[in-house]
Backbone as JSON, one array per atom type, in Angstrom:
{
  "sequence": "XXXXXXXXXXXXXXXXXXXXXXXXXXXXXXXXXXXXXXXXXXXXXXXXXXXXXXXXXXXXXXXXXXXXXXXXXXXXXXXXXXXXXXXXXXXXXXXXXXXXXXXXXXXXXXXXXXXXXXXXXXXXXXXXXXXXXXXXXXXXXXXXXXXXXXXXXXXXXXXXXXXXXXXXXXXXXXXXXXXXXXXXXXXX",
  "N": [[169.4, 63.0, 77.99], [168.83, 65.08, 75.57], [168.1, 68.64, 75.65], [165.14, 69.61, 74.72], [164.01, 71.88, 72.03], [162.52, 75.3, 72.24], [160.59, 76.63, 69.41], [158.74, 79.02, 68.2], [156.05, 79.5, 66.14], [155.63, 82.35, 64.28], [152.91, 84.1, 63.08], [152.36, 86.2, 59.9], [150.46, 88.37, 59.99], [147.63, 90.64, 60.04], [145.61, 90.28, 59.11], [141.3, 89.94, 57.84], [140.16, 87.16, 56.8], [143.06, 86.01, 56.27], [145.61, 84.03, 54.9], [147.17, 82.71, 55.17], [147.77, 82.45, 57.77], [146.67, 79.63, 57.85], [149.3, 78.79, 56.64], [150.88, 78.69, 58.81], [149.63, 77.36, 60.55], [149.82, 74.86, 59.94], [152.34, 74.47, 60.0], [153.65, 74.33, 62.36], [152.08, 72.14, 62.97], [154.05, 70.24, 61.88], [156.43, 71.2, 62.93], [156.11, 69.93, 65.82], [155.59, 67.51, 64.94], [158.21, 66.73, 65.42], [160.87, 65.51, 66.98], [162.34, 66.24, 70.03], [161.18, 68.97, 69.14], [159.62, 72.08, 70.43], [156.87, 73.59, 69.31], [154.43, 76.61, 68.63], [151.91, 78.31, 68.03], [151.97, 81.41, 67.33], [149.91, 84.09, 67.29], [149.38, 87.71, 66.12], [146.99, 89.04, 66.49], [146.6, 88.08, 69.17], [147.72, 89.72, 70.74], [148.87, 92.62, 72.62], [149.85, 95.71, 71.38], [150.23, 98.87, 71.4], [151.73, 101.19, 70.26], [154.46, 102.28, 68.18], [158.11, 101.34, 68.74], [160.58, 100.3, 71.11], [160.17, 100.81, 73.78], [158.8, 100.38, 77.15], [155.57, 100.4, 77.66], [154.84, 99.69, 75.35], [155.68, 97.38, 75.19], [154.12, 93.82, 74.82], [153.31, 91.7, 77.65], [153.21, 88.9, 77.09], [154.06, 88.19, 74.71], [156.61, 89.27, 74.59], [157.62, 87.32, 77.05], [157.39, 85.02, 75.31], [159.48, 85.88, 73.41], [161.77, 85.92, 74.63], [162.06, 83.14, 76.07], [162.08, 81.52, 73.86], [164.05, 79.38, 71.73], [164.56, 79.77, 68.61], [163.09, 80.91, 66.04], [160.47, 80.69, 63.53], [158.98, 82.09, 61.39], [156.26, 83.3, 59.11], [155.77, 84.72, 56.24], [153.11, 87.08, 54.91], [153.24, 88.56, 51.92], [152.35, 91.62, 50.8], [151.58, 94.35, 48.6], [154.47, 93.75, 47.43], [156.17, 93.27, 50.27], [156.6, 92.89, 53.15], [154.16, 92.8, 56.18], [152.88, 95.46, 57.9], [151.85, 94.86, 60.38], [153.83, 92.93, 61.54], [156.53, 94.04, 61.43], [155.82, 95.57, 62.82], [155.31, 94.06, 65.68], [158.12, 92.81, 65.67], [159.36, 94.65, 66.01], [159.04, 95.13, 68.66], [160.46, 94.09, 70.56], [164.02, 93.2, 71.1], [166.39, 92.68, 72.67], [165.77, 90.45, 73.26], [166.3, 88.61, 71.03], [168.87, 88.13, 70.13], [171.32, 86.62, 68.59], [170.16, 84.09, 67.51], [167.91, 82.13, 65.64], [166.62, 82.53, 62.75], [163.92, 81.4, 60.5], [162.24, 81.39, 57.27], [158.76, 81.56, 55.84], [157.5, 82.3, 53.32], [154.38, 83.75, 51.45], [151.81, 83.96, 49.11], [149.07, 85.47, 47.29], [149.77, 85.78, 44.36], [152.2, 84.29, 42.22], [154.41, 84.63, 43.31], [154.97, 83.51, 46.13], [155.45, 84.64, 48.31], [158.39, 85.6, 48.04], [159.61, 88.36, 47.8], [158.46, 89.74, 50.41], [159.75, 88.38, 52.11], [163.12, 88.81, 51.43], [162.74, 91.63, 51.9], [162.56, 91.59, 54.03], [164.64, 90.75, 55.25], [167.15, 91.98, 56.06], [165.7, 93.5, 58.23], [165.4, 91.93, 60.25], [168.03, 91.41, 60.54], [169.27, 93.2, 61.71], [167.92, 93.34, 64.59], [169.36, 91.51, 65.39], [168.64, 88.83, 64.72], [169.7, 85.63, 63.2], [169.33, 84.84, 59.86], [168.28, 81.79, 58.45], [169.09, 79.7, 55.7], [166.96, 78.1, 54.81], [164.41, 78.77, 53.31], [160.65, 78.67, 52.66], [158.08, 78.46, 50.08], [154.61, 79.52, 49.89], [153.26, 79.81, 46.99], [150.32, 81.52, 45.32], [148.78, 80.67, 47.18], [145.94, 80.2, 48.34], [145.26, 78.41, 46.56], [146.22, 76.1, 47.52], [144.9, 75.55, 50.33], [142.3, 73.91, 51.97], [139.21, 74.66, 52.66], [138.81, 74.4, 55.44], [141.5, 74.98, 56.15], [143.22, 73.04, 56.04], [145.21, 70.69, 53.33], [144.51, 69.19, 50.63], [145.19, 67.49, 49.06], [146.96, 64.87, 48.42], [149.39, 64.21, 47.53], [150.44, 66.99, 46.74], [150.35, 67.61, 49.75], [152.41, 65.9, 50.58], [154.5, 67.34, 49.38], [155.06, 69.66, 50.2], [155.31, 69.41, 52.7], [157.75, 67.44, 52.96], [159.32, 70.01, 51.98], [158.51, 71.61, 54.35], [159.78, 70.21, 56.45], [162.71, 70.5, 55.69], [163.04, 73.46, 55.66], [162.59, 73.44, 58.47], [164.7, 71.41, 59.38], [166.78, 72.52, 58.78], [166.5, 74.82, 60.8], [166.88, 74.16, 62.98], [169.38, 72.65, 62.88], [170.59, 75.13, 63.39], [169.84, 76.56, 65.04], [170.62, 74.64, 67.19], [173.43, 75.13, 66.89], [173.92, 78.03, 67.46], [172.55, 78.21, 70.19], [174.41, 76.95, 71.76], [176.7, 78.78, 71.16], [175.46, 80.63, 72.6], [175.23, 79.92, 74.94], [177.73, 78.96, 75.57], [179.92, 81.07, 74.81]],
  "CA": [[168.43, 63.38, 76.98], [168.74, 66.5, 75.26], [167.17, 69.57, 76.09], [163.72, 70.53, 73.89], [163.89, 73.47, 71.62], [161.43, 75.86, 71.65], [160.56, 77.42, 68.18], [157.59, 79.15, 68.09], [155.92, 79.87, 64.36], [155.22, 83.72, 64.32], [152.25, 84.52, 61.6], [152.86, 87.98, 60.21], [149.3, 89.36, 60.01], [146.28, 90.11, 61.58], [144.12, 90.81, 58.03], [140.69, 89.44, 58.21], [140.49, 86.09, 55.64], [144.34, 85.37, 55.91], [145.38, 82.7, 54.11], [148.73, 82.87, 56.27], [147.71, 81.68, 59.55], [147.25, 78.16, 57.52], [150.66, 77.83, 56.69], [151.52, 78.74, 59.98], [149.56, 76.04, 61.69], [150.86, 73.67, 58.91], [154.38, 74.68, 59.93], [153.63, 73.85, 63.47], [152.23, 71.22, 63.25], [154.98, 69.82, 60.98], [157.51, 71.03, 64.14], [155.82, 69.44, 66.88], [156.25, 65.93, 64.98], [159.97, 66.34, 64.98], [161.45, 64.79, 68.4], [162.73, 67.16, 70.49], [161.23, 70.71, 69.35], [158.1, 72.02, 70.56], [156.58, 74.98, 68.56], [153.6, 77.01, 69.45], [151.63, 79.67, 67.12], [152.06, 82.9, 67.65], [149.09, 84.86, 66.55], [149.76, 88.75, 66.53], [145.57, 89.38, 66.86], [146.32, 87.64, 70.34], [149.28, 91.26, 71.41], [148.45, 94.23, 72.43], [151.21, 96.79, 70.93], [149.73, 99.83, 71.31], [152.27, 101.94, 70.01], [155.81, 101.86, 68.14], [159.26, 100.83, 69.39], [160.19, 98.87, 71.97], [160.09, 101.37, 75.39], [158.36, 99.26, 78.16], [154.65, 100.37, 77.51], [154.32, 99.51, 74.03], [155.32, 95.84, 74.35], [152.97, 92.79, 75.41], [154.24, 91.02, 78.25], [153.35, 87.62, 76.63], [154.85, 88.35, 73.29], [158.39, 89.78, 75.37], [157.84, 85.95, 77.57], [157.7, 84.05, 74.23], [160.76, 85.9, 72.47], [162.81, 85.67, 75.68], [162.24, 81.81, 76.29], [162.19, 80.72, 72.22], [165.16, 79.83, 71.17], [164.41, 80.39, 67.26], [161.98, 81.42, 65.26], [159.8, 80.39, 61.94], [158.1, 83.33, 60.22], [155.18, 83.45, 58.23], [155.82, 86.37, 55.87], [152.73, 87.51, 53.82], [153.48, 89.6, 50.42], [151.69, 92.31, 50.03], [152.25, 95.24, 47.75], [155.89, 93.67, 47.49], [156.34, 93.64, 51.07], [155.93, 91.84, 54.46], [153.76, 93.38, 56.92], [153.29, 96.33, 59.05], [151.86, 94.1, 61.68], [155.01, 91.93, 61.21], [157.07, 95.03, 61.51], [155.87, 96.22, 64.84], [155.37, 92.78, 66.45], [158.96, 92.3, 65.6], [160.23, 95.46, 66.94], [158.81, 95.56, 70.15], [161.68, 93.51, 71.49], [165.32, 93.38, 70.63], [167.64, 92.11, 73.12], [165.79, 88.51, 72.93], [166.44, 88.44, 69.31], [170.07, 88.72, 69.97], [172.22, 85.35, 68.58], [168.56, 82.95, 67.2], [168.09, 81.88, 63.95], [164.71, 82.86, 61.97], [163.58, 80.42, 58.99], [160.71, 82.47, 56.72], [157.95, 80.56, 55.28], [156.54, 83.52, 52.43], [152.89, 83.47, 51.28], [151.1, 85.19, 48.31], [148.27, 84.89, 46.5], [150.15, 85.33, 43.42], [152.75, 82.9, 41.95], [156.06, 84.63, 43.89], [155.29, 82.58, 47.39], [155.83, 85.66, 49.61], [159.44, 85.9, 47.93], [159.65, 89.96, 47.65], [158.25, 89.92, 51.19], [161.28, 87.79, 52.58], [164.08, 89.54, 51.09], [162.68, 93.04, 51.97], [162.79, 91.6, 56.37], [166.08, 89.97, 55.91], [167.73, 93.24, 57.08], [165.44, 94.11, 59.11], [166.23, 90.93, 61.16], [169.82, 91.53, 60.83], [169.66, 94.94, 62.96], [167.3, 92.79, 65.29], [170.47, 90.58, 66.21], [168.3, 87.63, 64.41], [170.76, 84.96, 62.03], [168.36, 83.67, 59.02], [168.79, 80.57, 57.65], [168.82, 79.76, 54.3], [166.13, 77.09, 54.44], [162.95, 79.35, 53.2], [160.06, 78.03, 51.89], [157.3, 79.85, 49.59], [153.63, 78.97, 49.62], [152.62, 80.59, 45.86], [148.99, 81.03, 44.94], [148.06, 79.86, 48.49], [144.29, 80.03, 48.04], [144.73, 76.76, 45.63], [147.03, 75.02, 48.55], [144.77, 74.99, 51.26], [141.01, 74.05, 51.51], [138.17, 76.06, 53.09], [139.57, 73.88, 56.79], [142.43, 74.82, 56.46], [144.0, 71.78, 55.47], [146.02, 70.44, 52.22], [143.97, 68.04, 50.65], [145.59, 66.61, 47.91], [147.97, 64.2, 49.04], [151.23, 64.27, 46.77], [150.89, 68.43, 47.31], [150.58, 68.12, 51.01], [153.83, 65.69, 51.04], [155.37, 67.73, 48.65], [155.04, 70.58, 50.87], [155.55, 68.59, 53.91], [159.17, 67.25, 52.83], [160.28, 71.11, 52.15], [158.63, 72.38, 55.29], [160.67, 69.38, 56.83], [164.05, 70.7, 55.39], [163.31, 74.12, 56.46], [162.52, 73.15, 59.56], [165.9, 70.97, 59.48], [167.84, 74.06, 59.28], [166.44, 76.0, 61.53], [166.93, 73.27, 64.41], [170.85, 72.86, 62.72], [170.78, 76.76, 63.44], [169.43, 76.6, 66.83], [172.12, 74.29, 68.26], [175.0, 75.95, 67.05], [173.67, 79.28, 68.17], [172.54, 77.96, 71.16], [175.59, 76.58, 72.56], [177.27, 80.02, 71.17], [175.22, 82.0, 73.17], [175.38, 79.56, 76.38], [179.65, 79.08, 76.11], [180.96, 82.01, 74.44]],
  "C": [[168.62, 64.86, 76.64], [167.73, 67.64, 75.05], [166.23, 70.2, 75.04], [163.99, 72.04, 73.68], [162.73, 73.74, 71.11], [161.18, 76.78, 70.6], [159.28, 77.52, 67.48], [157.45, 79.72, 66.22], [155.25, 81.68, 64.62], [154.41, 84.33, 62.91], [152.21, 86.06, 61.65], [151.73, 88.86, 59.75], [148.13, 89.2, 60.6], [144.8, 90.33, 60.74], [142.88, 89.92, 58.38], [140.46, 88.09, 56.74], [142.16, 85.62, 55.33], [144.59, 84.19, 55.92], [146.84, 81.9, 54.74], [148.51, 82.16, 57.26], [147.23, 79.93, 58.91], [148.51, 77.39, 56.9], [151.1, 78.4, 57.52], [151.38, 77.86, 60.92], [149.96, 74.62, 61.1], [152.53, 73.36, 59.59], [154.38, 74.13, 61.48], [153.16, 72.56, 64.1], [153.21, 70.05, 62.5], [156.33, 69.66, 62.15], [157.21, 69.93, 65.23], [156.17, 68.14, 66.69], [157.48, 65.74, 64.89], [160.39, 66.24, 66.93], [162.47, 66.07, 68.84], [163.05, 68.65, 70.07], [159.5, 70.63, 69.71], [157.94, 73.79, 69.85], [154.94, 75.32, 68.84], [152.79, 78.19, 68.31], [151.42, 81.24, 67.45], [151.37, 84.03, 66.63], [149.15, 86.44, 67.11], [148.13, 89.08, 66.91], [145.74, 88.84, 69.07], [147.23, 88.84, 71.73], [148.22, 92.15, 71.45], [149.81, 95.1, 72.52], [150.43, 97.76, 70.38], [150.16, 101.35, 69.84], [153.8, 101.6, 69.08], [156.95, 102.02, 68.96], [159.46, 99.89, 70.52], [160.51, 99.14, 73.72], [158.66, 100.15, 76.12], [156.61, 99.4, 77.54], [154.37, 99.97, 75.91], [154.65, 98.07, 73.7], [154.26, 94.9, 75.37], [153.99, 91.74, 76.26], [154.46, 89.27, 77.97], [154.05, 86.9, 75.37], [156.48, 88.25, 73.7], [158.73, 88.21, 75.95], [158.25, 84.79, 75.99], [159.04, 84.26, 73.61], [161.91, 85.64, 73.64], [163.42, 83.72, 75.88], [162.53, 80.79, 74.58], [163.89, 80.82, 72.0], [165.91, 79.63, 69.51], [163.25, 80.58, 67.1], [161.43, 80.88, 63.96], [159.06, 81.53, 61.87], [157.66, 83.59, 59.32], [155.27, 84.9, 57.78], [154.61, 86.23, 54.93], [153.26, 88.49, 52.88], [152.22, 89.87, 50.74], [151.93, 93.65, 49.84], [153.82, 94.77, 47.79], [156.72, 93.53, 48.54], [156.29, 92.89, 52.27], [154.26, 92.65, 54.96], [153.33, 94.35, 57.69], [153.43, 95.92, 60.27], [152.76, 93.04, 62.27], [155.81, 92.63, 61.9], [157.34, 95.4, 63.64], [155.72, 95.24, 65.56], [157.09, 92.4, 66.6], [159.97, 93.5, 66.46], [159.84, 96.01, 68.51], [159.54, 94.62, 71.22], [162.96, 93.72, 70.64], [166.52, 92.36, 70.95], [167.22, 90.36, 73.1], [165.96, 88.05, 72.26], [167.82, 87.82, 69.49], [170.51, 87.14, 69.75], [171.21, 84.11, 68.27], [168.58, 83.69, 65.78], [166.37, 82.64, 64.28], [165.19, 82.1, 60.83], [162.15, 81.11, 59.05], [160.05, 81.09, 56.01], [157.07, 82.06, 54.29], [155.45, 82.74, 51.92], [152.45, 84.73, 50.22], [150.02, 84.43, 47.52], [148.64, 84.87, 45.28], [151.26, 84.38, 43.26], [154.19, 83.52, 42.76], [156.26, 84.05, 45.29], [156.18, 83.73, 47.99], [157.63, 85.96, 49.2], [159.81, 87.06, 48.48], [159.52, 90.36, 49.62], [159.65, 89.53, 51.75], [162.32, 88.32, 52.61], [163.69, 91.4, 51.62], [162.91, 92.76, 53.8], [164.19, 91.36, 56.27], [166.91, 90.99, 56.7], [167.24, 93.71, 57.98], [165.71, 93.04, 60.25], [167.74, 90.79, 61.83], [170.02, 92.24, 61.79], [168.61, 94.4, 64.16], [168.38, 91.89, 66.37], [170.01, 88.9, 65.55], [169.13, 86.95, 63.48], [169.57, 84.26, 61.14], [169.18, 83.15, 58.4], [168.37, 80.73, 56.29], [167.71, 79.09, 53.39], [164.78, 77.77, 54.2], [162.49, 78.09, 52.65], [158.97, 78.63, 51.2], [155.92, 78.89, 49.63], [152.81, 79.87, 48.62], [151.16, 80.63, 45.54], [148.45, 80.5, 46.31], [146.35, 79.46, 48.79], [144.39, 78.76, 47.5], [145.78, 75.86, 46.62], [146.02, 73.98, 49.46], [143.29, 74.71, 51.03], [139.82, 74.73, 52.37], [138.45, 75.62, 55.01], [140.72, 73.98, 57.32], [143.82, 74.2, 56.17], [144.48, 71.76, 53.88], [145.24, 69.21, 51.67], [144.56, 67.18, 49.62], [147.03, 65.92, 47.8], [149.45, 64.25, 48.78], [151.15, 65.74, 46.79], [150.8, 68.61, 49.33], [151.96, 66.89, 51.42], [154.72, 66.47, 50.1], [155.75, 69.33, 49.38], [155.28, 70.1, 52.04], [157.38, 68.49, 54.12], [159.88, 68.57, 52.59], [159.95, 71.83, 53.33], [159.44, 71.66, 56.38], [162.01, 69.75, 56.98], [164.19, 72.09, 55.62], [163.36, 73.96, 57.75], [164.21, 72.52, 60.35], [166.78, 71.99, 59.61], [167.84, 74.99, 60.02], [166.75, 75.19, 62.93], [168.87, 73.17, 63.98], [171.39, 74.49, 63.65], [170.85, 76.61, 65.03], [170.26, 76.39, 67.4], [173.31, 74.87, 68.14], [175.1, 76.99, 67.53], [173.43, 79.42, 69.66], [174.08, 77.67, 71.65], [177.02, 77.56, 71.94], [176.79, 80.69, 72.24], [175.13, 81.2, 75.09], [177.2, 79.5, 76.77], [180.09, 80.17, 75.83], [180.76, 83.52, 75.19]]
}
């Protein structure tokens, strides 16, 4: 039987009303029904990162356990002003070497119509100098306020499989990703 990958969903803010942390538990629970991955949410409100970089006191030892044992990533990018995060930012750089040879698949988020695009493209480098490989399988959730409903949830059936089947096919690529990276970074 082949060995369960873990690929936790990492939401990239800690604002108060984010509209983010529901397509993050969307995205997870979307992983969990796929046979052999288990994914987990990774809320940055739950770290304490005091400080920047990534010397010993400034990271969270549960944050450092998750990126060490994951072996990819999904990432909830909000847009805003054009942008990801800060809290994205420093959550992401308070490790390094666990990064090193693991995919990341982004899932962008905005309340206007660009679906966290702008955000996406402005991390991809910063991932790169992380050691992280992104896939190509994004997915955007535009307008997100009219997605989800005051629970959370997707209520309107042909938009929550229509969003389902592409968080599916990211998801698909980031598990393609995984194994080949994986069994790079266990033989080579």
């Amino acid at each position: 039987m082949p060995e369960e990958l873990y690929l936790p969903v990492i939401e990239g803010t800690t604002r108060p009303g984010r509209q983010s942390l529901n397509v993050a538990k969307f995205l997870v629970e979307i992983g969990n029904a796929i046979d052999g991955v288990k994914s987990e949410l990774v809320d940055p409100t739950n770290f304490n990162l005091p400080g920047d970089g990534k010397d010993e006191e400034n990271k969270d030892s549960k944050y450092s356990k998750i990126t060490k044992e994951a072996d990819g990533f999904f990432v909830v990018v909000p847009e805003y002003n054009h942008a990801y995060p800060g809290t994205l930012k420093r959550l992401l750089d308070s490790e390094l070497k666990n990064y090193r040879h693991k995919p990341v698949s982004f899932a962008g988020v905005s309340a206007g119509p660009w679906g966290g695009v702008r955000g996406i493209e402005n991390l991809i480098p910063v991932v790169r100098e992380l050691g992280l490989v992104a896939t190509f399988g994004d997915i955007q959730f535009p307008s997100v306020q009219n997605i989800f409903n005051s629970d959370g949830k997707i209520e309107d059936p042909e938009l929550k499989e229509s969003y389902a089947k592409r968080a599916n096919k990211a998801w698909n690529e980031l598990i393609w990703m995984t194994k080949a990276l994986k069994w790079g970074r266990d033989n080579l």
